[in-house]
XYZ file of C-alpha atoms in Angstrom:
454
model
C -23.211 -1.097 204.244
C -22.711 1.062 201.181
C -21.806 4.733 201.547
C -21.746 7.865 199.466
C -19.637 10.984 199.988
C -21.380 14.181 201.130
C -19.731 17.431 202.101
C -20.427 20.476 204.223
C -18.386 23.537 205.188
C -16.051 21.361 207.267
C -15.274 18.865 204.510
C -16.352 15.438 203.319
C -18.304 12.788 205.239
C -19.267 9.219 204.461
C -23.072 8.882 204.638
C -25.129 5.676 204.297
C -26.071 5.378 200.627
C -29.750 4.707 201.344
C -30.249 7.797 203.552
C -31.463 11.219 202.477
C -29.561 13.065 205.172
C -26.224 14.704 204.529
C -22.902 15.533 206.130
C -24.117 17.683 209.025
C -26.638 15.075 210.137
C -23.991 12.373 209.915
C -21.572 14.400 212.048
C -24.199 14.804 214.751
C -25.200 11.142 214.560
C -21.582 10.094 215.121
C -20.681 12.717 217.710
C -23.692 12.391 220.035
C -24.124 8.730 220.889
C -25.916 9.651 224.110
C -28.939 7.800 225.466
C -31.787 6.305 223.488
C -33.982 9.415 223.315
C -34.428 10.639 219.741
C -35.857 13.932 218.557
C -39.645 13.525 218.934
C -41.656 12.837 215.792
C -43.905 15.784 216.700
C -40.917 18.111 216.274
C -40.003 16.600 212.913
C -43.547 17.077 211.640
C -43.607 20.622 213.011
C -40.375 21.307 211.138
C -42.048 20.060 207.958
C -44.890 22.534 208.555
C -42.569 25.466 209.095
C -40.271 24.576 206.188
C -43.233 24.494 203.819
C -44.538 27.725 205.347
C -41.126 29.391 204.956
C -40.977 28.328 201.309
C -44.482 29.717 200.745
C -43.487 33.019 202.391
C -40.265 33.262 200.369
C -42.193 32.560 197.192
C -44.839 35.192 197.948
C -42.087 37.721 198.645
C -40.277 36.940 195.398
C -37.287 35.235 196.999
C -38.037 31.690 195.793
C -39.466 30.454 192.506
C -42.680 28.444 192.449
C -41.019 25.264 191.181
C -38.670 25.036 194.164
C -41.425 26.137 196.538
C -43.708 23.363 195.315
C -40.891 20.812 195.505
C -40.115 21.726 199.110
C -43.821 21.595 199.918
C -44.192 18.144 198.343
C -41.450 16.651 200.514
C -42.795 18.434 203.612
C -46.230 16.921 202.981
C -44.582 13.523 202.769
C -42.974 14.075 206.167
C -46.203 15.430 207.689
C -47.997 12.303 206.506
C -45.514 10.102 208.373
C -43.209 9.307 205.476
C -39.399 9.285 205.617
C -39.640 8.328 209.293
C -36.269 6.602 209.310
C -34.478 9.710 208.119
C -34.368 11.578 211.435
C -32.007 9.630 213.697
C -30.560 12.364 215.881
C -30.445 12.306 219.668
C -32.178 14.790 221.923
C -28.797 15.231 223.605
C -27.133 17.341 220.914
C -26.448 21.026 220.486
C -28.789 23.028 222.703
C -30.044 25.141 219.823
C -31.293 22.120 217.883
C -29.154 23.225 214.914
C -28.354 19.676 213.876
C -32.003 18.631 213.780
C -32.808 21.719 211.721
C -30.078 20.707 209.297
C -31.254 17.097 209.364
C -34.647 18.267 208.087
C -33.024 20.646 205.565
C -30.811 17.899 204.146
C -33.584 15.340 203.900
C -35.922 17.790 202.156
C -33.184 18.876 199.747
C -32.001 15.373 198.822
C -35.478 13.887 198.601
C -36.685 16.882 196.580
C -33.786 16.609 194.160
C -34.539 12.897 193.758
C -38.167 13.697 192.886
C -37.140 16.470 190.486
C -34.439 14.389 188.832
C -32.073 17.342 189.080
C -30.320 19.362 191.758
C -32.736 22.206 192.468
C -32.586 22.363 196.276
C -29.699 23.171 198.614
C -30.098 22.494 202.367
C -28.916 25.941 203.439
C -29.482 28.223 200.476
C -32.940 26.968 199.479
C -34.644 24.959 202.236
C -33.223 27.136 205.035
C -33.743 30.403 203.113
C -34.551 33.392 205.373
C -34.134 31.169 208.435
C -31.726 30.170 211.181
C -31.773 27.185 213.485
C -32.163 29.773 216.230
C -35.604 30.809 215.053
C -36.767 27.587 213.399
C -36.275 25.311 216.403
C -38.304 27.474 218.822
C -40.937 27.810 216.105
C -41.101 24.037 215.729
C -41.380 23.747 219.516
C -44.454 25.973 219.593
C -46.116 24.317 216.605
C -45.507 20.867 218.079
C -46.752 21.893 221.528
C -50.012 23.391 220.275
C -50.618 20.471 217.915
C -50.018 17.908 220.671
C -52.368 19.709 223.043
C -55.162 19.920 220.492
C -54.783 16.518 218.887
C -53.816 14.381 221.872
C -54.572 15.930 225.234
C -57.819 17.867 224.794
C -59.694 14.913 223.205
C -58.542 12.658 226.063
C -59.605 15.243 228.639
C -62.983 15.745 226.995
C -63.656 12.012 227.015
C -62.750 11.740 230.713
C -64.860 14.766 231.640
C -67.830 13.223 229.845
C -67.268 9.904 231.639
C -67.119 11.658 235.008
C -70.365 13.422 234.148
C -72.026 10.085 233.379
C -70.719 8.578 236.614
C -71.896 11.597 238.576
C -75.438 11.300 237.210
C -75.498 7.541 237.734
C -74.730 7.940 241.453
C -77.143 10.737 242.352
C -78.953 10.160 245.637
C -76.228 8.061 247.287
C -75.045 9.601 250.562
C -71.788 8.515 252.189
C -69.341 9.667 254.821
C -67.042 12.500 253.879
C -63.397 12.468 254.953
C -60.888 15.183 255.770
C -57.335 14.594 257.077
C -58.022 10.891 256.310
C -60.499 11.026 259.210
C -64.291 10.758 259.254
C -66.115 13.962 258.356
C -69.702 15.035 257.752
C -71.727 13.340 254.986
C -71.375 14.013 251.301
C -73.266 12.742 248.284
C -71.181 10.393 246.170
C -72.231 12.417 243.140
C -70.835 15.530 244.840
C -67.502 13.784 245.350
C -67.414 12.817 241.673
C -68.376 16.368 240.681
C -65.204 17.548 242.394
C -63.160 15.229 240.190
C -65.002 16.402 237.094
C -64.508 20.056 237.950
C -60.771 19.548 238.481
C -60.457 18.225 234.946
C -62.594 21.036 233.528
C -60.513 23.706 235.276
C -57.279 22.113 234.059
C -58.676 22.046 230.519
C -59.331 25.785 230.742
C -55.834 26.473 232.066
C -54.164 24.391 229.354
C -56.088 26.160 226.594
C -55.409 29.558 228.184
C -51.687 28.753 228.112
C -51.835 28.326 224.332
C -51.710 32.084 223.789
C -47.944 32.334 224.205
C -47.401 29.151 222.219
C -49.114 30.585 219.147
C -46.459 33.315 218.898
C -43.663 32.270 216.546
C -39.966 33.108 216.523
C -39.671 32.559 212.755
C -38.227 35.687 211.156
C -35.800 36.448 213.971
C -33.034 34.421 212.279
C -29.748 34.230 214.217
C -30.058 36.686 217.114
C -33.496 38.268 216.726
C -32.580 41.028 214.246
C -33.991 39.196 211.222
C -30.701 39.329 209.329
C -30.976 37.765 205.820
C -34.774 37.574 205.987
C -36.747 39.877 203.658
C -39.140 42.480 205.010
C -42.491 40.924 205.798
C -41.119 37.374 206.001
C -42.065 36.860 209.669
C -45.666 37.869 209.061
C -46.010 35.864 205.834
C -44.452 32.784 207.422
C -46.805 32.929 210.428
C -49.727 33.344 208.046
C -48.610 30.295 206.064
C -48.197 28.205 209.234
C -51.752 29.155 210.177
C -53.007 28.091 206.755
C -51.280 24.723 207.022
C -52.342 23.929 210.584
C -55.724 25.596 210.934
C -54.450 27.290 214.111
C -54.200 31.060 214.396
C -50.427 31.431 214.777
C -48.899 34.910 214.675
C -45.398 36.303 214.643
C -43.814 37.148 218.003
C -43.512 40.926 218.269
C -40.140 40.842 220.021
C -37.860 38.279 218.423
C -35.118 38.874 221.012
C -37.570 37.509 223.560
C -38.656 34.689 221.242
C -35.128 33.345 220.823
C -33.771 33.771 224.322
C -36.803 33.059 226.558
C -38.872 29.897 226.830
C -41.382 31.239 229.329
C -44.427 30.336 227.213
C -43.485 26.659 227.417
C -42.786 26.949 231.154
C -46.200 28.539 231.681
C -47.969 25.956 229.552
C -46.170 23.066 231.215
C -47.290 24.496 234.542
C -50.849 23.861 233.393
C -49.837 20.308 232.500
C -48.386 19.921 235.993
C -51.673 21.151 237.465
C -53.467 18.416 235.536
C -50.924 15.861 236.762
C -51.514 16.985 240.353
C -55.276 16.617 239.980
C -54.935 13.235 238.293
C -52.753 12.126 241.206
C -55.487 13.216 243.623
C -58.310 11.550 241.670
C -56.415 8.276 241.240
C -55.488 8.228 244.931
C -59.108 8.886 245.956
C -60.276 6.014 243.795
C -57.720 3.542 245.103
C -58.421 4.578 248.710
C -62.172 4.198 248.203
C -61.733 0.808 246.528
C -59.185 -0.468 249.076
C -59.856 -3.822 250.633
C -61.814 -5.775 249.682
C -62.393 -6.563 253.357
C -59.794 -4.676 255.352
C -59.959 -1.333 253.589
C -62.616 1.291 252.914
C -64.286 -0.760 250.210
C -66.851 1.898 249.323
C -66.521 1.417 245.571
C -65.813 -1.440 243.215
C -63.376 -0.961 240.335
C -62.743 -3.306 237.387
C -60.562 -6.325 238.095
C -58.192 -6.309 235.128
C -55.374 -8.697 235.990
C -54.010 -10.816 238.867
C -52.314 -8.640 241.447
C -49.796 -10.984 242.971
C -47.507 -13.811 241.952
C -47.750 -15.346 245.437
C -51.137 -14.304 246.891
C -53.936 -16.062 244.983
C -57.018 -13.999 244.235
C -55.362 -10.663 244.956
C -56.350 -7.803 242.626
C -54.687 -4.387 242.725
C -55.682 -0.877 241.577
C -53.148 -0.996 238.756
C -54.667 1.748 236.601
C -54.517 4.123 239.563
C -50.870 3.228 240.076
C -50.055 3.890 236.429
C -51.752 7.297 236.580
C -49.862 8.292 239.720
C -46.537 7.268 238.169
C -47.342 9.388 235.118
C -48.150 12.285 237.440
C -44.770 11.933 239.133
C -43.005 11.908 235.758
C -44.827 15.050 234.611
C -43.930 16.825 237.856
C -40.302 15.860 237.305
C -40.501 17.058 233.716
C -41.789 20.390 234.971
C -38.652 20.856 237.061
C -36.483 20.048 234.023
C -38.424 22.451 231.795
C -38.180 25.264 234.322
C -34.455 24.855 234.938
C -33.710 24.545 231.218
C -35.734 27.664 230.425
C -33.685 29.657 232.920
C -30.570 29.132 230.786
C -31.286 31.756 228.124
C -27.833 33.296 228.055
C -27.734 36.542 226.055
C -29.514 36.088 222.690
C -30.308 32.363 222.722
C -31.570 29.604 224.982
C -29.442 26.507 224.381
C -31.510 23.938 226.275
C -34.300 23.749 223.723
C -34.207 20.031 222.797
C -34.578 18.908 226.418
C -37.394 21.422 227.005
C -39.519 20.197 224.124
C -38.674 16.533 224.738
C -40.018 16.791 228.286
C -42.986 18.929 227.260
C -44.129 16.534 224.549
C -43.556 13.512 226.776
C -45.801 15.100 229.407
C -48.590 15.719 226.886
C -48.289 12.210 225.496
C -48.233 10.532 228.914
C -51.145 12.563 230.262
C -53.279 11.860 227.201
C -52.476 8.142 227.214
C -53.008 7.871 230.979
C -56.384 9.624 230.753
C -57.522 7.263 228.011
C -56.277 4.153 229.791
C -57.681 5.218 233.172
C -61.065 6.016 231.645
C -61.512 2.824 229.633
C -59.957 0.393 232.126
C -61.069 1.843 235.450
C -63.338 4.878 235.680
C -66.019 3.585 233.331
C -66.431 0.506 235.557
C -66.658 2.206 238.960
C -69.651 1.008 240.976
C -70.790 2.241 244.375
C -70.837 -0.278 247.240
C -74.058 1.114 248.658
C -74.145 -1.270 251.595
C -70.655 -0.311 252.763
C -71.295 3.392 252.188
C -74.491 3.220 254.238
C -72.762 1.293 257.026
C -69.876 3.767 257.224
C -72.247 6.725 257.059
C -74.345 5.634 260.028
C -71.299 4.641 262.077
C -69.494 7.956 261.610
C -69.132 9.942 264.818
C -68.974 13.142 262.802
C -72.711 12.929 262.244
C -72.814 14.521 265.674
C -72.136 17.819 263.878
C -75.855 17.889 263.021
C -76.598 18.229 266.754
C -74.569 21.452 267.187
C -77.595 23.749 266.735
C -79.551 21.816 269.360
C -77.068 20.902 272.107
C -74.017 23.088 271.298
C -70.505 22.285 270.112
C -69.094 21.212 273.482
C -71.990 18.912 274.346
C -71.832 17.442 270.848
C -68.122 16.739 271.402
C -68.933 15.005 274.692
C -71.536 12.909 272.901
C -69.070 11.804 270.219
C -66.355 10.958 272.731
C -68.713 8.889 274.904
C -70.032 7.027 271.860
C -66.467 6.250 270.779
C -65.301 5.272 274.277
C -68.201 2.944 275.028
C -68.741 1.792 271.425
C -72.380 2.875 271.454
C -74.448 4.896 268.997
C -74.617 8.680 268.993
C -78.259 8.440 269.972
C -77.486 6.264 272.962
C -74.671 8.590 274.058
C -76.759 11.736 273.645
C -79.667 10.301 275.625
C -77.332 8.872 278.279
C -75.796 12.316 278.787
C -79.259 13.830 279.046
C -78.858 16.265 276.174
C -81.879 15.074 274.177
C -84.773 12.675 274.579
C -84.914 9.712 272.204
C -87.890 11.294 270.439
C -86.210 14.667 270.015
C -83.022 13.013 268.745
C -84.957 11.178 266.031
C -86.724 14.418 265.151
C -83.547 16.428 264.471
C -81.064 13.737 263.376
C -81.224 13.004 259.623
C -77.799 12.191 258.069
C -79.216 12.043 254.518
C -80.238 15.688 254.782
C -76.766 16.871 255.771
C -75.479 17.003 252.189
């Protein structure tokens, strides 16, 4: 491999000749050979947004000339469009402020920009990082990336699943089945009502996730090193937030208290809590579906789900609820991520939180996994759910909890006696009720209508 010599404030470094990064990136690359997790692409693209926005703000405030501003913007657009993807090799497990990833972006923009210009117009620190610090750029990139991921990945996936649940709900109107509480038989429920519960869970989670965006649209940019705004011109924070909004189409605004913006990560904790709520509901929905489809002969068997692949390497003909299992594993991962995000956010010592890379890595992984799981679950399972009407009807009319309908006519205690006798002697509720002398056969038929209990 061929190398070139780059330098930073600590001296010279050998850097691969075909890379745009410089000495500080190379130091981090060599010093943090930890794990396989790299800085998420969403963060790199968010950095490109904020670097262009910072250049625009500096230009509007007279700190940066238009030629350099345009050059920075050109390279940032290249990064936002997915270019230069091999130029950001740094590990998540680096400095907790994300300084080295900030410098990675600065160096790539500067070197690529100078290549385009054919002359040295950009400096990583003095030009690309003008009016900024890693301490305010990294949390800004975190918020931009989080909001973008929610809007571009998660909300579309949620909307598609909500629509599919609505279709399924309408398709199954009029089907009455046995309800269940405590994994035991309960009074009847319409299958469409059960599905409506799933749909409503997703709708409520959607509302919570969007509500949590408020804190994420507040940006730390302009706080520089410790929140005082040192080396940033007056009005920079407001102009930078305005420029970010122009570039993203999202109404970002500057955080009023930059000391809070740099040292606290509560907005991400709050937002990830909404992601955890979605994970919890997805766990519940997937478990309901695999319980209801269990069998095919020795389980509940009240619904059919798509048969996507063989389920066993030894048991011929076995098919498993694999999509449900994938969803529940994703839910577990998101719940674990929530613990990591919360603990990391608690480590805001004095003027800076230094667990930021692990916070945003987990946050973005949760968004990505939830969105992918929703899409996979919808297309490979939910859209193919069919009611087993025969089994539902059988279970409904064999449920002892239908006796609840008799409470107004024979009382709770007599109804309990009826259910117990029917269970003990394996006879119908009607036979037990008549045998105990609580109702005549004619009166029982008059008042007992399971389909009307929903």
